[in-house]
Coordinates of C-alpha atoms in Angstrom, one line a residue:
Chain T
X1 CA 0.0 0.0 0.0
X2 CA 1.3 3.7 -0.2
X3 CA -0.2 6.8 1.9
X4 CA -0.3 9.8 0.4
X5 CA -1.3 13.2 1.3
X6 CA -1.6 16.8 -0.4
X7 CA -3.1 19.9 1.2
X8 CA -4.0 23.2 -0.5
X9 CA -4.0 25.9 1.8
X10 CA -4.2 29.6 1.6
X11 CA -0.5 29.7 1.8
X12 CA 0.6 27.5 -0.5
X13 CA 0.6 23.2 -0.7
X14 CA 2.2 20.8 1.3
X15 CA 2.8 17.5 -0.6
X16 CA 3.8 14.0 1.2
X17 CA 4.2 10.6 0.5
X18 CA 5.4 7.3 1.8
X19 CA 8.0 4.8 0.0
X20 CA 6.7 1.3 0.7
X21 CA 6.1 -0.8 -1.8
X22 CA 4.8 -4.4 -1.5
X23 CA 4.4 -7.3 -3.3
X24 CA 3.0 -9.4 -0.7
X25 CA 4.4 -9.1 3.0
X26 CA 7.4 -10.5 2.0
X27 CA 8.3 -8.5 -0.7
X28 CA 9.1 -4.9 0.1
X29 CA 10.6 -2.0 -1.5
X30 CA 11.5 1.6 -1.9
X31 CA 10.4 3.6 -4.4
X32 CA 10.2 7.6 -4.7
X33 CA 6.0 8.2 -5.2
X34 CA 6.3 11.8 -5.9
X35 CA 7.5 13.5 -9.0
X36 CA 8.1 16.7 -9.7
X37 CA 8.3 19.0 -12.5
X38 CA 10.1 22.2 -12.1
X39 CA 11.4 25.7 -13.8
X40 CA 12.2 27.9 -11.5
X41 CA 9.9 31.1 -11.8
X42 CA 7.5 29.9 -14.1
X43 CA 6.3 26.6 -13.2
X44 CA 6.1 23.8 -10.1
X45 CA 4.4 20.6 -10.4
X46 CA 4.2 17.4 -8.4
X47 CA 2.5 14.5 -9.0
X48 CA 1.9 11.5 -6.0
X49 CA 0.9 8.3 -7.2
X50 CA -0.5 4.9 -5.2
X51 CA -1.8 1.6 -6.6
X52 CA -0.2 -0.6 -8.9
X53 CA 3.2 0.2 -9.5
X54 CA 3.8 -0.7 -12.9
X55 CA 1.1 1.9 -13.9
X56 CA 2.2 4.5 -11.6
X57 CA 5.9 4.2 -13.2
X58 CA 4.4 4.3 -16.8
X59 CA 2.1 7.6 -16.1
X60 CA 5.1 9.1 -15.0
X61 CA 7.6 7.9 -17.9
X62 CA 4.7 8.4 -20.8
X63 CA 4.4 12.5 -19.0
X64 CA 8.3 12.3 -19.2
X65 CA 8.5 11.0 -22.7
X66 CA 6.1 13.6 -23.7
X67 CA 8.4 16.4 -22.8
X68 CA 11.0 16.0 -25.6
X69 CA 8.7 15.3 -28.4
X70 CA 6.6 17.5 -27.5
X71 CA 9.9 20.0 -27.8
X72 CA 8.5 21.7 -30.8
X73 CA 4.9 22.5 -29.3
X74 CA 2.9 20.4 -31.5
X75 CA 1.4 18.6 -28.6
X76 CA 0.8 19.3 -25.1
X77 CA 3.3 18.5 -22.3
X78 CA 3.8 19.5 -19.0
X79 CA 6.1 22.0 -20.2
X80 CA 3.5 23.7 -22.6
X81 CA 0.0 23.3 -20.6
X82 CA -0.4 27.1 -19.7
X83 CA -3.5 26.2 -16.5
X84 CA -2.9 23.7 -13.8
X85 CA -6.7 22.6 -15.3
X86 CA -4.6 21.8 -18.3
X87 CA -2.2 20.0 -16.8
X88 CA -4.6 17.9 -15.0
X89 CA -6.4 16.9 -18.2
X90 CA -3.2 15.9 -19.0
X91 CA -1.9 13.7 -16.5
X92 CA -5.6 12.2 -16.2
X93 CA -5.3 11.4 -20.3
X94 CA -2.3 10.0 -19.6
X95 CA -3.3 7.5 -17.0
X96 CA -6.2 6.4 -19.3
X97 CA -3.1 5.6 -22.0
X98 CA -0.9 4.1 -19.4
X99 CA -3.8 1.6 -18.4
X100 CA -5.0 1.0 -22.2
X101 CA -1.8 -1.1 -22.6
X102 CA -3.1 -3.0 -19.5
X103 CA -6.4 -3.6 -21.1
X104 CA -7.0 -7.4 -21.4
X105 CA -4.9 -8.1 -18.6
X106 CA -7.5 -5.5 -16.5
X107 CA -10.2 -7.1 -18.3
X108 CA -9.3 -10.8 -16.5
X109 CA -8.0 -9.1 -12.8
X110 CA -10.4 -5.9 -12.3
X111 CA -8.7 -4.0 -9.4
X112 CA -5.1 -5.3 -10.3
X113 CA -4.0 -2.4 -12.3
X114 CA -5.8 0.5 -9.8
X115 CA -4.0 3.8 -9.6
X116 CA -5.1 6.9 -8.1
X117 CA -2.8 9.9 -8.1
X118 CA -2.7 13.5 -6.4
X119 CA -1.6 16.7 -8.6
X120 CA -0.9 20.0 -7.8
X121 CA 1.5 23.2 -8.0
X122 CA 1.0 26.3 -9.9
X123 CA 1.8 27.8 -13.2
X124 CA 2.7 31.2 -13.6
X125 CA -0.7 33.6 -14.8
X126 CA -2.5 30.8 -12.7
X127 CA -3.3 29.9 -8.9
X128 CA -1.6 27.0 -7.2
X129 CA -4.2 24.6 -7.1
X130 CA -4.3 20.9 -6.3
X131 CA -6.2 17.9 -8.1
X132 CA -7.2 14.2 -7.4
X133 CA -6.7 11.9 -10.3
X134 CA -9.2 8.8 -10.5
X135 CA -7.9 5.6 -12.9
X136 CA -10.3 6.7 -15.2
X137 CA -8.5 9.6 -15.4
X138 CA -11.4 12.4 -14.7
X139 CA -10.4 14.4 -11.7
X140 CA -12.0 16.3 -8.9
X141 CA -10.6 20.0 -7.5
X142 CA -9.7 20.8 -4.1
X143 CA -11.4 23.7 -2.7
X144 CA -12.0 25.6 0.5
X145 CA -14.2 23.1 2.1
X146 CA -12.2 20.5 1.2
X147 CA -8.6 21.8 0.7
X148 CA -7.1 18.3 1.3
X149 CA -7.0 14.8 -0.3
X150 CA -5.6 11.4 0.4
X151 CA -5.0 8.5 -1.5
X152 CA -4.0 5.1 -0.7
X153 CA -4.1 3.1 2.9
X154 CA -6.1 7.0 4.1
X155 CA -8.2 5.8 6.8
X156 CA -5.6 6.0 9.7
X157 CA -4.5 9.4 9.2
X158 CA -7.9 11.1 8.3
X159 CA -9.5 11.5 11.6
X160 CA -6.8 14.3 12.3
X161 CA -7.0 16.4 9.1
X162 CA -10.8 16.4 9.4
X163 CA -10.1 17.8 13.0
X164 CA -7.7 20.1 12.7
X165 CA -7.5 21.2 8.6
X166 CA -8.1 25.1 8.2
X167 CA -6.9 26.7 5.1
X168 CA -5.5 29.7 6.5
X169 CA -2.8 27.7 8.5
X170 CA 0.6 27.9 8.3
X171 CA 2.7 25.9 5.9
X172 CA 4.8 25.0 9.0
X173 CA 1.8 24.0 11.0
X174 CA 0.5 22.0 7.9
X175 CA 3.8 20.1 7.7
X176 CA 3.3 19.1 11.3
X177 CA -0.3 17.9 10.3
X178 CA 0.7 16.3 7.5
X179 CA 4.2 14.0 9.3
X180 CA 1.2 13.4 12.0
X181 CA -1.8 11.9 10.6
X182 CA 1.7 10.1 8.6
X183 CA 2.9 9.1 12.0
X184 CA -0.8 7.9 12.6
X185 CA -0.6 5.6 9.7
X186 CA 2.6 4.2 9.7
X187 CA 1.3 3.0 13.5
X188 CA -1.5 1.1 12.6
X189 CA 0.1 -0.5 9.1
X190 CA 3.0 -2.0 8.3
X191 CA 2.4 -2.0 4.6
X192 CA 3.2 1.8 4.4
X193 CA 6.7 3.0 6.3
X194 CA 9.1 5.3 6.0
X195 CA 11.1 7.5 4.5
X196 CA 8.6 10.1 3.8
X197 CA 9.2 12.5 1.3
X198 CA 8.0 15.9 1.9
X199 CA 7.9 18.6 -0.2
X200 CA 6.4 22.6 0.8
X201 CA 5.1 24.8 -2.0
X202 CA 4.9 28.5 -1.0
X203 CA 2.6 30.2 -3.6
X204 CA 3.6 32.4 -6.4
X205 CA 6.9 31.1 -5.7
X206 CA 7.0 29.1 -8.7
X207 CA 9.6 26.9 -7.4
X208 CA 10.2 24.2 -4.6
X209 CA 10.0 25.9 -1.0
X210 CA 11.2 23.4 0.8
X211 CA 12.0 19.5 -0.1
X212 CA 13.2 16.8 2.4
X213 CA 13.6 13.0 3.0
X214 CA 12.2 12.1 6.3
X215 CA 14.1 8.9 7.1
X216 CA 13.3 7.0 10.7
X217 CA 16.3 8.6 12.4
X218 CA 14.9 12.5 11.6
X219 CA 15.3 14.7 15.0
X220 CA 11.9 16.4 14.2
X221 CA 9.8 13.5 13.1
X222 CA 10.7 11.6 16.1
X223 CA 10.2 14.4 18.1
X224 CA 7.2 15.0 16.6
X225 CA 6.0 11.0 16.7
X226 CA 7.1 10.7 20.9
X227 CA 5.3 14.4 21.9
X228 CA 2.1 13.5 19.5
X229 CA 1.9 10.0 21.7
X230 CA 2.7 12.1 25.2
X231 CA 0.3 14.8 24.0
X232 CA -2.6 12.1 22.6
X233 CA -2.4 9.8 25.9
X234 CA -2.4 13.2 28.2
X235 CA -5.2 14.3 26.5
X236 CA -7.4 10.7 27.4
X237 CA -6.1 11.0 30.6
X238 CA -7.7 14.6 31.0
X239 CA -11.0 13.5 29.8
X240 CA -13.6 12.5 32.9
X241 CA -14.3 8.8 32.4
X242 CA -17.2 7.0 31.7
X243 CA -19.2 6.8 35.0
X244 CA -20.9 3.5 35.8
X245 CA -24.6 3.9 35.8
X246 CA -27.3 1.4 36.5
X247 CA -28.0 -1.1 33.4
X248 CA -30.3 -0.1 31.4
X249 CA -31.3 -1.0 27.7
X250 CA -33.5 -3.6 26.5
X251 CA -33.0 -6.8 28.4
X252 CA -31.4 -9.4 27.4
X253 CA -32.8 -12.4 26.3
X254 CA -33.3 -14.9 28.8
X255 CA -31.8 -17.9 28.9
X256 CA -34.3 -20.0 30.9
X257 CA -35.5 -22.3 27.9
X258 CA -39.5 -22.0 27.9
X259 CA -40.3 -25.6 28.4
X260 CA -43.2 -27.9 26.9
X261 CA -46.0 -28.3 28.9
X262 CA -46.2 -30.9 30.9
X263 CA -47.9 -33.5 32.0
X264 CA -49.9 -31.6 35.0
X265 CA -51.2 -34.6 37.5
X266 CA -54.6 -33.7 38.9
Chain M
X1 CA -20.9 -0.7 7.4
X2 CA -20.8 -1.3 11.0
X3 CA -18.2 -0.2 13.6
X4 CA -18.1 -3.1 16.2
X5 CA -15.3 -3.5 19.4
X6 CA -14.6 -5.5 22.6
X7 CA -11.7 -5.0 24.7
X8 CA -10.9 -7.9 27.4
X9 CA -9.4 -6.5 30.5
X10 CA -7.8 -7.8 33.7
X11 CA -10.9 -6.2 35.0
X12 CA -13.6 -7.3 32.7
X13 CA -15.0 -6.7 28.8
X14 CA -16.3 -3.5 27.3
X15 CA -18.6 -4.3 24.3
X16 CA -19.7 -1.8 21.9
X17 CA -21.5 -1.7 18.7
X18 CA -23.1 1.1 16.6
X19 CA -26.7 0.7 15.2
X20 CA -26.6 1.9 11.3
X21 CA -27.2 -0.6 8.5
X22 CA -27.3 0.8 5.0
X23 CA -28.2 -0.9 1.8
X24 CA -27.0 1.8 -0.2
X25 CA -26.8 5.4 0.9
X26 CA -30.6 6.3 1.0
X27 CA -31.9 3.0 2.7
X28 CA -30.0 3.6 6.1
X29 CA -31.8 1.6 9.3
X30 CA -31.3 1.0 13.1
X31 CA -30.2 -2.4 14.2
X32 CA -29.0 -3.7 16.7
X33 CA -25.6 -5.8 16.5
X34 CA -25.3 -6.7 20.4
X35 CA -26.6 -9.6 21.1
X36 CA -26.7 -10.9 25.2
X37 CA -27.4 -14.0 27.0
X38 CA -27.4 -14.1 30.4
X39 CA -28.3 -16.7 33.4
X40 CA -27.0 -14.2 36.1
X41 CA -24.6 -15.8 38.3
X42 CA -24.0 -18.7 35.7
X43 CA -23.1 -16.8 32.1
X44 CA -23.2 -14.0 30.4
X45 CA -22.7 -14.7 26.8
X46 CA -22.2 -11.4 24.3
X47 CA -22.3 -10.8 20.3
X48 CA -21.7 -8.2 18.3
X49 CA -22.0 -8.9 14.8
X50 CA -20.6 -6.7 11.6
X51 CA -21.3 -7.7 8.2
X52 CA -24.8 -8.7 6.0
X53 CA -27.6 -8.7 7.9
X54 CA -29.1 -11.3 6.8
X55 CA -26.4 -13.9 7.7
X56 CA -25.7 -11.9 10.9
X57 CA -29.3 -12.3 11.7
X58 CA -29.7 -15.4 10.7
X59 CA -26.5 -16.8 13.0
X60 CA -28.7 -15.1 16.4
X61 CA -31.8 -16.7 15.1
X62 CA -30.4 -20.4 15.1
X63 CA -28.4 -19.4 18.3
X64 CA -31.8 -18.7 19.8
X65 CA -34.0 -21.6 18.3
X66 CA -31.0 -24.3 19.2
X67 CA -31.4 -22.8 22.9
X68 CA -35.0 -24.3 22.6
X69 CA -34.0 -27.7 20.7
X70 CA -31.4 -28.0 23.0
X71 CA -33.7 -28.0 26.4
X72 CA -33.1 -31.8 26.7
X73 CA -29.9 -31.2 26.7
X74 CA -28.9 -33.7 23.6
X75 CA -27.5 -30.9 21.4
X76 CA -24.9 -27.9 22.8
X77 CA -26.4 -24.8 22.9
X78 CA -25.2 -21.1 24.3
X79 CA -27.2 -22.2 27.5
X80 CA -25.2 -25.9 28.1
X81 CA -21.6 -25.5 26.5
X82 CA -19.5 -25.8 29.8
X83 CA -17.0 -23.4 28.5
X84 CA -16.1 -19.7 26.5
X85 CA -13.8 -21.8 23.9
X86 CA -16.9 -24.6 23.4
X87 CA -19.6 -21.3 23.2
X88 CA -17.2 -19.8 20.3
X89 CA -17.1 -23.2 18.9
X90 CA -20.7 -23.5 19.0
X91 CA -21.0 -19.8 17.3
X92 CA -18.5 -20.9 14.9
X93 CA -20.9 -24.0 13.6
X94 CA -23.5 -21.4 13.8
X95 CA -22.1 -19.2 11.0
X96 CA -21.1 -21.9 8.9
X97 CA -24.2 -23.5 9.1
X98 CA -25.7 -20.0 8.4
X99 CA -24.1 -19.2 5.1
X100 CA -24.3 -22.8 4.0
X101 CA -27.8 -21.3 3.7
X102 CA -26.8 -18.8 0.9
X103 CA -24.2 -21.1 -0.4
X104 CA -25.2 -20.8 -4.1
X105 CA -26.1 -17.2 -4.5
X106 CA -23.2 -16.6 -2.4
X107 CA -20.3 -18.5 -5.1
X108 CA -22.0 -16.1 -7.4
X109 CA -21.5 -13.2 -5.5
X110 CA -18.5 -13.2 -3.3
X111 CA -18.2 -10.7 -0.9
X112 CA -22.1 -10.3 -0.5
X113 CA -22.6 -12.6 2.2
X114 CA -19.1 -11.6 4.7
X115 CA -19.9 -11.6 8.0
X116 CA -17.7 -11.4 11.1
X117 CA -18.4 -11.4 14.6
X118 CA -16.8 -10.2 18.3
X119 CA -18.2 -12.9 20.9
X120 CA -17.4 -12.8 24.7
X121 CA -18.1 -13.0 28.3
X122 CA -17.6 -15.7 31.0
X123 CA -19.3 -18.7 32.3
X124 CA -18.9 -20.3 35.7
X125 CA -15.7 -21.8 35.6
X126 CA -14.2 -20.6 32.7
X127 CA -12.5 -17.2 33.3
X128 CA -13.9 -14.1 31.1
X129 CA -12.5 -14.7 27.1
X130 CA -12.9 -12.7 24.1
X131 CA -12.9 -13.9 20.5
X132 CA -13.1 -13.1 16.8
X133 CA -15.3 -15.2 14.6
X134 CA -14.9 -15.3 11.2
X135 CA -16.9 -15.8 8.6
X136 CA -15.3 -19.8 7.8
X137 CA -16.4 -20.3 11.7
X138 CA -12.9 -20.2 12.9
X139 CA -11.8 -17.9 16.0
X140 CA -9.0 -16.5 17.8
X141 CA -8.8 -14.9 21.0
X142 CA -7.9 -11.9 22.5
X143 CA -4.4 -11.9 24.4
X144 CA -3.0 -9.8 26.8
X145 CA -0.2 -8.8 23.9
X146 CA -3.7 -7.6 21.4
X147 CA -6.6 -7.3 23.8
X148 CA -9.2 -6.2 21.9
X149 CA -10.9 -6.4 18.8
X150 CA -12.4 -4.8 16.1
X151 CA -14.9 -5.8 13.1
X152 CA -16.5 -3.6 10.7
X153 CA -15.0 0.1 9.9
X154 CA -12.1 -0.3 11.9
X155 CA -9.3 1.8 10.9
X156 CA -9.9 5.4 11.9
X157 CA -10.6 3.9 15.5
X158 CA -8.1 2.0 15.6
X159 CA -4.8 4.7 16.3
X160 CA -6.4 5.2 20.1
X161 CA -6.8 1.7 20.8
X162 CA -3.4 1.3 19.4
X163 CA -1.7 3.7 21.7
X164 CA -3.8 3.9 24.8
X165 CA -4.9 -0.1 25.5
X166 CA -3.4 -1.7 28.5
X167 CA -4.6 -4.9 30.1
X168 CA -4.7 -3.2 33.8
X169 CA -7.2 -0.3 32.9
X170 CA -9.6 0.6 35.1
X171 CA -13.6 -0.2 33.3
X172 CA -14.4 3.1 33.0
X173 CA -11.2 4.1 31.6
X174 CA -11.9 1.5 28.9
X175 CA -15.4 3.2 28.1
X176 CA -14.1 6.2 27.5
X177 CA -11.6 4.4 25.3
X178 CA -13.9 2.7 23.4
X179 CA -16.2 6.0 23.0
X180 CA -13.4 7.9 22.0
X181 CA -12.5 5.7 19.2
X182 CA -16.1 5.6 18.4
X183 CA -16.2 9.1 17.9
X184 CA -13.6 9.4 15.6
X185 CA -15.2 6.6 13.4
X186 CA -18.8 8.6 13.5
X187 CA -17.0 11.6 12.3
X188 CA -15.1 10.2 9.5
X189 CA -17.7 7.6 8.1
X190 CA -21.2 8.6 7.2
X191 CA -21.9 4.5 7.5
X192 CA -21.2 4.2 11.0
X193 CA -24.0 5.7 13.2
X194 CA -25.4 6.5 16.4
X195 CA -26.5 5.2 18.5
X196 CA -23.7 2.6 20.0
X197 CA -25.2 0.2 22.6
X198 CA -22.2 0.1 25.2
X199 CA -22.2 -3.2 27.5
X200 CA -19.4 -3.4 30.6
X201 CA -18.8 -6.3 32.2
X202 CA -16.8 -6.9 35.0
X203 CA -15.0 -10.2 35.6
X204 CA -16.4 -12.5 37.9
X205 CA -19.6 -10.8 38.5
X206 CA -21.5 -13.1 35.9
X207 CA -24.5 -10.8 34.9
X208 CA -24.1 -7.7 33.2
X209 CA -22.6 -4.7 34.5
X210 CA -24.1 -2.1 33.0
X211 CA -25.5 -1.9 29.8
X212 CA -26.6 1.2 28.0
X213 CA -28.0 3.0 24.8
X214 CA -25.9 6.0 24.0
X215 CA -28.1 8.3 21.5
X216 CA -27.1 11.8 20.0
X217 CA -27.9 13.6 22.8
X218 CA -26.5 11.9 25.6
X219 CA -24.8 14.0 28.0
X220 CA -21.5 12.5 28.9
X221 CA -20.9 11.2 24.9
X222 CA -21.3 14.7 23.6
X223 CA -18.8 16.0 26.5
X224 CA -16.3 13.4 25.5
X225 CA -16.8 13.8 22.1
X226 CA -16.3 17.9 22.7
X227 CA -13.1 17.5 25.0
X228 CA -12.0 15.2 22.8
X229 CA -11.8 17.2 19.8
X230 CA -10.3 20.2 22.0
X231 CA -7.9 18.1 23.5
X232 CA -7.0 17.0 20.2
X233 CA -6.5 20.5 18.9
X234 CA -4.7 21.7 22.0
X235 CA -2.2 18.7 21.5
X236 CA -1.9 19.5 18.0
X237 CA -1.2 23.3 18.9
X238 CA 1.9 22.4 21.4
X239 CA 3.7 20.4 19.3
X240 CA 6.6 22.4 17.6
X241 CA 5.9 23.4 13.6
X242 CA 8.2 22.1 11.2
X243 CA 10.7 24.8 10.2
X244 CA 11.7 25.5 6.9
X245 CA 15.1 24.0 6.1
X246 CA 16.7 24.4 3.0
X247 CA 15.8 22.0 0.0
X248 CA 17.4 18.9 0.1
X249 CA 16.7 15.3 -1.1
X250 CA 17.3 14.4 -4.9
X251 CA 16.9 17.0 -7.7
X252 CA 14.0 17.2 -9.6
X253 CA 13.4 16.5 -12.7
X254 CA 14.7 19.4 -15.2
X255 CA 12.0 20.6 -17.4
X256 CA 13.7 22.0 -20.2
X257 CA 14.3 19.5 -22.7
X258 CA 17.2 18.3 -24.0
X259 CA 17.4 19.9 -27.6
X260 CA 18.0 18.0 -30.7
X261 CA 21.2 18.4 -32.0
X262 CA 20.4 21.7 -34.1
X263 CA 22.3 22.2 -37.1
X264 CA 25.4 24.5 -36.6
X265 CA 26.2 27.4 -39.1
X266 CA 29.7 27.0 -39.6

């Protein structure tokens, strides 16, 4: 499985995502699930992928690809798109193409070749804005109400963004979101683990703000991981507990068998 | 989908359950998925059942009518088995015996009929166990190492059991525990729904300990579920934010392409 996160704030997007890679429990890897695209000034664009790893890697080397022969403009590349909306279409018509070489094999193992990806950045004349991908390669917008999506083993790490998400935060306070509802997930399932790669766009930067490789021995993620435990467990040991109170309810259903009538002797 | 747990304790079991059932996101009902047998002072036998609810149903019918049949005592019932294993044996048979009910329609449509179920309690004699039926009617049970369980939508409940669970917690502790994680479930999944029947039983005692209906409105649920999400935030708030480094990790990707060899004027 993969965890991945992107959040579109006032301020700019934070962009995270696991390395783990499994083929079975006995069968893990590393591999880099976010891929950027950058010129400095004019245009920043990352792309996180989960699901099926052979699709993921083609997306990426078919939007790769594209950029040299589409050198002389005659069709669209990341390079050329000038909207993130653009771009999007893009990358979603591109997962449609990566997965039509998949086609009979899909056809006979629906579910096998699954991909779901998260976009975002900004390109200069436009506002940084952040996409979801589906496999079918139609996509869906972040927006105020919902300035954050997930993709991948989400569940864990979702109860704290829907707590805590606001989009006029900080990008430093959304980093700390982002590593914990990570720290959250890597807890509760083995098959997504660290490094995490983290990347902070600032907007109208039009260029990386900040881009690190969280490995297991990083001062501020464990930091982060051992105060977020302190803090969590300090905070159930504030709460009043549950008070007994008499049973009530329906009643249970008693055991005492009814039994056939008997014989009554007169 | 259904959000079921049961945590065994040195002191006793907490059982809880939610209520929704949802064929489809406009036919959404209220059942109940504890199910309780009690002789006090002999057993107290407890349910809780995630999955369709047809088979779940189904499996507390049979239950119920074999407590009948079995009055003579020729055939094991919840009422006669001498021990928690032989009851979770007994619940085991149960399930098989229920799906081998839908066997057909359910080789056509695997998946349809899952079912899964948390049984516990104690009978006199037999300390207080807790077990996890699956659908095949096999079982394991809870250990001091993982004691509790969870069937249904586990995962966004599942980081606070993870981190806060210890065998020596006092009952009410565990209640607010279990609420807690409940809370985080009903906020994150529309299919999960109040209200959660809550049953506590303390060791030894053989008859329930308190059992109770937690709807919307109840006082000390919406006070947890309030301090909760404070707490949450004011943890949140005094952990440190990440600060900005500078980039790092691999470069990425250069987006101006490399040029075909252009002809040079001489």
């Amino acid at each position: 499985m993969t965890y991945c996160v992107g959040l579109r704030l006032d301020r700019g997007i934070v962009f995270a995502s696991d390395t783990r890679t499994n083929a079975g429990v006995d069968n893990v890897s590393i591999f880099k699930k976010m891929h950027i695209w950058e010129r400095k000034g004019e245009r920043l664009l990352v792309l996180l992928s989960a699901g099926n790893l052979s699709v993921t890697q083609s997306v990426v080397s078919l939007l790769n690809e594209r950029l040299h022969l589409a050198a002389d403009g005659s069709e669209p590349s990341l390079m050329t798109v000038e909207t993130m909306f653009q771009a999007a279409r893009l990358v979603g018509q591109t997962v449609r193409e990566a997965l039509a070489d998949q086609d009979e094999a899909a056809r006979e193992n629906p579910g096998l070749f699954s991909a779901s990806f998260i976009f975002g950045g900004q390109i200069e004349g436009d506002i940084h804005r952040l996409f979801l991908i589906y496999q079918e390669g139609n996509f869906i917008e972040a927006t105020k109400d919902t300035p954050y999506f997930q993709i991948g083993e989400h569940k864990y790490g979702k109860p704290i963004l829907d707590r805590v998400t606001v989009a006029p935060m900080r990008m430093g306070e959304a980093a700390k979101l982002v590593l914990i509802s990570f720290d959250s997930t890597l807890r509760s399932n083995l098959s997504v683990g660290l490094p995490i790669d983290l990347l902070i766009y600032r907007k109208d930067t039009l260029t990386i703000g900040e881009q690190r490789r969280i490995e297991a021995e990083d001062p501020y993620f464990r930091k982060l991981s051992h105060a977020w435990s302190e803090a969590l467990r300090d905070a159930f040991a504030r709460i009043d507990e549950y008070e007994a109170l008499d049973a009530g309810g329906p009643p249970p259903i008693s055991l005492v068998p009814s039994k056939p009538p008997a014989k009554e002797e007169a």
